[in-house]
Amino acid sequence: MKKTFLGPLVGFAVASTSAASRPIKQALLFFCLLLTLSFNVLPAVAQEWPRLAYEPTLDVVQLPDGWNLGEVPGVALNGEGHIFVFHRGQHPLLEFDSQGHFIRELGTGLFANPHGLRIDRAGNLWVTDRDAHLVLRFDKEGCVTMVLGKRGEASEGWFDRDYDVHFLDTPQDVGFDSEGNIYVADRGNARVIKFDPDGQFVTTWGTEGSEPGQFDYVHAIVVDSKDRIYVADRENRRIQIFDTNGVFLDEWTHIGYPYGLAITPDDTIWMTDARAERILKLNTDGQVLGQYGGEHGKAVGQFGFLHAIAVAPTGSLYVGEILNWRLQRLVPKN
């Protein structure tokens, strides 16, 4: 189900050389006016989605004295409600309890350019590092238990003697299906790469472009309960949907620029759009159920390059911003 809206009619011209042709000219002008109005108005009406009501707050986490957040591209919640923040400051990976009290720092000294942050069903913490070209898995004790890619090596892969290694290039995000398979949004290679639960290569799909199955800045990835894979194809302004073998199923082209994605157990999909500074709530048919935000700024409830998003069981949203170096919590009003 491809959802696409036509743009406005740019202009028109009607020539007339005689008085007899004036009624025809007037009729044509009226008809073109109707077309212009319809193309200009209908898309705006179609995208005037329901407004979601939230109470925003900046008092989300309490950092140790003298610490600061940097740009916040990643946020995640575990089963205990603990808040994990992945940011571009001096202490990049942090854990807080459900009330925002500081617990610990993880992975000290390991990161070059933090980006994606996920927690799998077993409670493992996964991060993507763009400049290190790595995906790392941490167990609950904070130890690295899996490495995908090679530090500082940006390429599709490498073969030498008995080694056949699939490297990464500027990885953005990671997702997991019901079997524990791992899907990496590999932006520099314009592809999604699939690994099995042990980190062994399975398959890959995608090339640079705008056709179905191609990507222009693959940026985020989530998997629903039916193992449908949703990929944020950011600069193509769409979300593409695939099965676990990379077979193209659908695309949504009416949602703006998809940056961050989150999915809840009931398969509700949440999306951030840093260009429009808004959050969208969608179902698995691509229907927009509601929106929040839309205003650039530094005040509470405004956003500066909205990026990360995580959803609590209570319905509260945790969102990270790049330009404002902060985390906001949005609490449902109803």
Coordinates of C-alpha atoms in Angstrom, one line a residue:
M1 CA 0.0 0.0 0.0
K2 CA 1.9 3.0 -1.3
K3 CA 0.7 6.3 0.1
T4 CA 1.7 9.3 -2.1
F5 CA 0.2 12.8 -2.4
L6 CA 0.4 15.0 -5.4
G7 CA 2.0 18.4 -5.2
P8 CA 0.2 21.7 -6.0
L9 CA -0.5 22.8 -9.6
V10 CA 2.3 25.3 -10.3
G11 CA 0.5 27.4 -12.9
F12 CA -1.5 27.5 -16.1
A13 CA -2.1 29.8 -19.1
V14 CA -5.1 30.1 -21.4
A15 CA -4.9 32.1 -24.7
S16 CA -7.8 34.0 -26.2
T17 CA -8.0 35.8 -29.5
S18 CA -11.7 36.7 -29.8
A19 CA -14.8 37.7 -27.8
A20 CA -16.5 34.5 -28.8
S21 CA -13.9 32.5 -27.0
R22 CA -14.3 34.4 -23.7
P23 CA -16.9 32.0 -22.2
I24 CA -14.6 29.1 -23.0
K25 CA -11.7 31.0 -21.5
Q26 CA -13.7 31.7 -18.3
A27 CA -14.8 28.1 -18.0
L28 CA -11.2 26.9 -18.4
L29 CA -10.0 29.4 -15.9
F30 CA -12.6 28.3 -13.4
F31 CA -11.7 24.6 -13.9
C32 CA -8.0 25.3 -13.5
L33 CA -8.8 27.3 -10.3
L34 CA -10.6 24.3 -8.9
L35 CA -7.7 22.0 -9.7
T36 CA -5.3 24.4 -8.1
L37 CA -7.4 24.7 -4.9
S38 CA -7.9 20.9 -4.7
F39 CA -4.2 20.1 -5.1
N40 CA -3.2 22.8 -2.6
V41 CA -5.9 22.1 0.0
L42 CA -6.3 18.3 0.0
P43 CA -2.8 17.3 1.0
A44 CA -2.9 19.7 3.9
V45 CA -6.2 18.3 5.1
A46 CA -4.9 14.7 4.7
Q47 CA -1.8 15.6 6.8
E48 CA -3.8 17.4 9.5
W49 CA -3.6 14.4 11.7
P50 CA -5.1 14.2 15.2
R51 CA -3.0 16.1 17.8
L52 CA -1.7 14.1 20.8
A53 CA -1.9 15.7 24.2
Y54 CA 1.3 15.4 26.4
E55 CA 2.8 17.3 29.2
P56 CA 6.5 17.8 28.5
T57 CA 9.2 18.0 31.2
L58 CA 12.9 18.5 31.2
D59 CA 13.5 17.1 34.7
V60 CA 14.1 13.5 33.4
V61 CA 17.5 12.3 34.7
Q62 CA 19.8 13.5 37.5
L63 CA 23.5 13.5 36.4
P64 CA 26.4 13.4 38.8
D65 CA 27.8 16.8 39.7
G66 CA 29.8 18.4 36.9
W67 CA 28.5 16.0 34.2
N68 CA 26.5 17.1 31.2
L69 CA 24.7 15.5 28.3
G70 CA 25.9 16.1 24.8
E71 CA 23.9 15.5 21.7
V72 CA 21.4 12.7 22.4
P73 CA 20.8 10.3 19.5
G74 CA 19.8 7.3 21.6
V75 CA 17.5 6.4 24.5
A76 CA 16.0 3.1 25.6
L77 CA 14.1 1.6 28.5
N78 CA 14.5 -1.9 30.0
G79 CA 12.0 -4.2 31.6
E80 CA 12.6 -2.5 35.0
G81 CA 11.9 0.9 33.6
H82 CA 15.5 1.9 33.8
I83 CA 16.5 4.7 31.4
F84 CA 19.5 4.3 29.2
V85 CA 20.9 7.3 27.4
F86 CA 23.5 7.3 24.6
H87 CA 24.9 10.7 24.0
R88 CA 27.9 12.5 22.5
G89 CA 29.4 13.9 25.8
Q90 CA 32.3 12.8 28.0
H91 CA 30.3 10.0 29.6
P92 CA 28.4 8.6 26.6
L93 CA 26.5 5.6 27.9
L94 CA 24.5 6.1 31.1
E95 CA 22.0 4.1 33.1
F96 CA 19.4 5.7 35.4
D97 CA 16.6 4.1 37.5
S98 CA 12.9 4.7 36.6
Q99 CA 12.9 7.9 38.7
G100 CA 15.9 9.2 36.8
H101 CA 18.5 8.6 39.6
F102 CA 22.0 7.9 38.2
I103 CA 23.1 4.3 38.5
R104 CA 26.3 3.9 36.4
E105 CA 28.3 4.6 33.3
L106 CA 29.0 1.7 30.8
G107 CA 31.6 1.2 28.1
T108 CA 33.9 3.9 29.3
G109 CA 36.4 4.9 26.6
L110 CA 34.9 2.6 23.9
F111 CA 32.9 5.1 21.8
A112 CA 33.8 7.4 18.9
N113 CA 30.4 8.7 17.7
P114 CA 27.4 7.4 19.5
H115 CA 24.2 6.8 17.5
G116 CA 21.7 4.0 18.0
L117 CA 20.6 2.3 21.2
R118 CA 18.4 -0.8 21.7
I119 CA 17.6 -3.4 24.3
D120 CA 16.8 -6.9 23.2
R121 CA 14.3 -9.4 24.8
A122 CA 17.1 -10.8 27.0
G123 CA 17.9 -7.4 28.4
N124 CA 21.2 -7.0 26.5
L125 CA 22.1 -3.5 25.5
W126 CA 23.1 -2.8 21.9
V127 CA 24.8 0.4 20.6
T128 CA 25.8 1.5 17.1
D129 CA 28.9 3.7 16.7
R130 CA 29.1 5.6 13.4
D131 CA 32.7 6.6 13.3
A132 CA 34.0 3.3 14.9
H133 CA 31.9 1.4 12.4
L134 CA 30.8 -1.0 15.1
V135 CA 27.8 -2.6 16.7
L136 CA 28.4 -3.7 20.3
R137 CA 26.3 -5.8 22.6
F138 CA 26.6 -5.4 26.4
D139 CA 25.2 -7.9 28.9
K140 CA 23.4 -6.8 32.1
E141 CA 26.8 -6.5 33.9
G142 CA 28.1 -4.1 31.4
C143 CA 30.5 -6.4 29.6
V144 CA 30.9 -6.5 25.8
T145 CA 29.6 -9.9 24.6
M146 CA 29.4 -9.4 20.9
V147 CA 31.2 -7.2 18.3
L148 CA 29.9 -6.7 14.7
G149 CA 32.3 -4.9 12.4
K150 CA 35.9 -3.9 12.9
R151 CA 36.9 -0.8 14.7
G152 CA 37.8 2.0 12.4
E153 CA 37.3 -0.1 9.3
A154 CA 34.6 1.2 7.0
S155 CA 33.9 -1.3 4.1
E156 CA 31.4 -3.9 2.9
G157 CA 33.7 -6.7 4.1
W158 CA 37.1 -8.3 3.9
F159 CA 38.4 -11.6 2.7
D160 CA 41.8 -12.9 3.4
R161 CA 42.9 -16.6 3.5
D162 CA 40.2 -18.4 5.5
Y163 CA 38.5 -15.2 6.7
D164 CA 35.3 -13.9 5.2
V165 CA 34.2 -11.0 7.4
H166 CA 31.3 -8.6 6.8
F167 CA 32.3 -5.2 8.0
L168 CA 30.0 -2.1 8.4
D169 CA 30.2 1.5 7.2
T170 CA 28.6 4.1 9.5
P171 CA 26.0 1.8 11.1
Q172 CA 23.0 3.7 12.4
D173 CA 20.7 1.2 14.2
V174 CA 20.0 -2.4 15.1
G175 CA 16.8 -4.5 15.4
F176 CA 15.8 -8.1 16.3
D177 CA 13.2 -10.6 15.1
S178 CA 11.4 -13.2 17.2
E179 CA 14.1 -15.8 16.5
G180 CA 16.9 -13.5 17.8
N181 CA 18.3 -12.6 14.3
I182 CA 20.0 -9.2 14.2
Y183 CA 19.4 -6.6 11.6
V184 CA 21.8 -3.7 11.1
A185 CA 21.0 -0.4 9.3
D186 CA 24.3 0.0 7.5
R187 CA 24.1 3.5 6.1
G188 CA 27.4 3.8 4.4
N189 CA 26.7 0.6 2.4
A190 CA 23.1 1.6 1.7
R191 CA 21.9 -1.8 3.0
V192 CA 20.4 -3.8 5.7
I193 CA 22.6 -6.7 6.9
K194 CA 21.2 -9.7 8.7
F195 CA 23.2 -11.8 11.2
D196 CA 22.0 -14.9 13.1
P197 CA 21.7 -14.8 16.9
D198 CA 25.4 -15.8 17.2
G199 CA 26.5 -12.9 15.0
Q200 CA 27.1 -15.0 11.9
F201 CA 26.3 -13.4 8.5
V202 CA 23.0 -14.5 6.9
T203 CA 22.1 -12.1 4.1
T204 CA 22.1 -8.5 3.1
W205 CA 19.9 -6.4 0.8
G206 CA 19.8 -2.8 -0.6
T207 CA 21.8 -0.5 -2.8
E208 CA 21.9 3.3 -3.2
G209 CA 18.8 4.7 -4.9
S210 CA 15.1 5.5 -4.6
E211 CA 13.5 2.4 -6.0
P212 CA 11.8 -0.2 -3.7
G213 CA 14.5 -2.0 -1.8
Q214 CA 17.0 0.8 -2.3
F215 CA 18.1 3.3 0.3
D216 CA 19.2 6.9 0.7
Y217 CA 20.5 7.2 4.2
V218 CA 19.1 4.1 6.0
H219 CA 18.7 5.4 9.5
A220 CA 16.6 3.3 11.9
I221 CA 15.1 -0.2 12.1
V222 CA 12.4 -1.9 14.1
V223 CA 10.7 -5.3 13.8
D224 CA 7.0 -6.0 14.7
S225 CA 5.4 -9.1 16.3
K226 CA 4.9 -10.7 12.9
D227 CA 8.6 -10.2 12.0
R228 CA 7.9 -7.4 9.5
I229 CA 11.0 -5.2 9.3
Y230 CA 10.5 -1.4 9.2
V231 CA 13.4 0.6 7.8
A232 CA 13.7 4.4 8.0
D233 CA 14.9 5.4 4.5
R234 CA 15.5 8.9 5.7
E235 CA 16.5 11.0 2.6
N236 CA 13.9 9.1 0.4
R237 CA 11.3 10.3 3.0
R238 CA 9.8 6.9 3.5
I239 CA 9.6 3.8 5.7
Q240 CA 10.1 0.6 3.8
I241 CA 8.8 -2.8 5.0
F242 CA 10.4 -6.1 4.3
D243 CA 10.2 -9.7 5.4
T244 CA 13.1 -11.4 7.2
N245 CA 14.7 -12.4 3.9
G246 CA 14.7 -8.8 2.6
V247 CA 11.7 -9.2 0.3
F248 CA 10.1 -5.8 -0.2
L249 CA 6.5 -5.7 1.1
D250 CA 5.4 -2.1 1.3
E251 CA 6.5 1.6 1.6
W252 CA 5.0 4.6 3.3
T253 CA 5.8 7.9 1.6
H254 CA 3.4 10.2 3.4
I255 CA 5.2 10.5 6.7
G256 CA 8.0 13.1 6.2
Y257 CA 11.6 12.4 7.1
P258 CA 11.9 9.3 9.4
Y259 CA 14.8 9.7 11.9
G260 CA 14.1 7.6 15.1
L261 CA 11.8 4.6 15.3
A262 CA 10.3 2.8 18.3
I263 CA 7.7 0.0 18.4
T264 CA 5.6 -1.2 21.3
P265 CA 4.4 -4.7 22.1
D266 CA 1.0 -3.9 20.5
D267 CA 2.9 -3.0 17.3
T268 CA 2.3 0.7 17.5
I269 CA 5.1 2.5 15.7
W270 CA 6.5 5.8 16.9
M271 CA 8.6 8.0 14.6
T272 CA 10.6 11.2 15.0
D273 CA 11.0 13.7 12.2
A274 CA 13.9 16.1 12.9
R275 CA 13.0 18.3 9.9
A276 CA 9.4 18.9 11.0
E277 CA 10.3 18.6 14.7
R278 CA 7.4 16.3 15.3
I279 CA 6.5 12.8 16.6
L280 CA 4.1 10.5 14.7
K281 CA 2.2 7.6 16.0
L282 CA 1.3 5.0 13.3
N283 CA -0.2 1.5 13.0
T284 CA 1.2 -1.3 10.9
D285 CA -0.9 -0.2 7.9
G286 CA 0.9 3.1 7.8
Q287 CA -2.1 5.1 9.1
V288 CA -1.0 8.1 11.2
L289 CA -2.9 7.9 14.5
G290 CA -1.6 11.2 15.9
Q291 CA 1.1 13.7 16.0
Y292 CA 2.9 15.8 18.6
G293 CA 5.2 18.8 18.3
G294 CA 6.1 20.6 15.1
E295 CA 7.8 23.6 16.7
H296 CA 11.5 24.3 16.6
G297 CA 13.0 25.9 19.7
K298 CA 14.7 25.6 23.0
A299 CA 11.7 25.9 25.4
V300 CA 10.1 22.9 27.0
G301 CA 7.9 21.1 24.5
Q302 CA 9.9 22.5 21.6
F303 CA 12.6 20.5 19.8
G304 CA 16.0 21.0 18.4
F305 CA 16.7 18.3 15.8
L306 CA 14.4 15.6 17.4
H307 CA 16.1 12.2 17.1
A308 CA 15.8 9.4 19.7
I309 CA 12.5 8.0 21.0
A310 CA 11.5 5.4 23.6
V311 CA 8.1 4.5 24.9
A312 CA 7.3 3.5 28.5
P313 CA 4.5 1.1 29.4
T314 CA 2.7 4.0 30.9
G315 CA 2.6 5.7 27.5
S316 CA 5.2 8.3 28.4
L317 CA 7.6 9.2 25.6
Y318 CA 11.3 9.8 26.1
V319 CA 12.9 11.8 23.3
G320 CA 16.5 12.9 22.7
E321 CA 17.5 16.0 20.9
I322 CA 20.7 16.8 18.9
L323 CA 20.9 20.6 18.9
N324 CA 19.5 21.1 22.5
W325 CA 21.7 18.4 24.2
R326 CA 18.9 17.1 26.3
L327 CA 16.2 14.5 27.0
Q328 CA 12.6 15.3 27.4
R329 CA 9.8 13.2 28.8
L330 CA 6.3 13.6 27.4
V331 CA 3.6 12.4 29.8
P332 CA 0.1 11.7 28.4
K333 CA -2.5 14.2 29.6
N334 CA -5.4 11.7 29.3

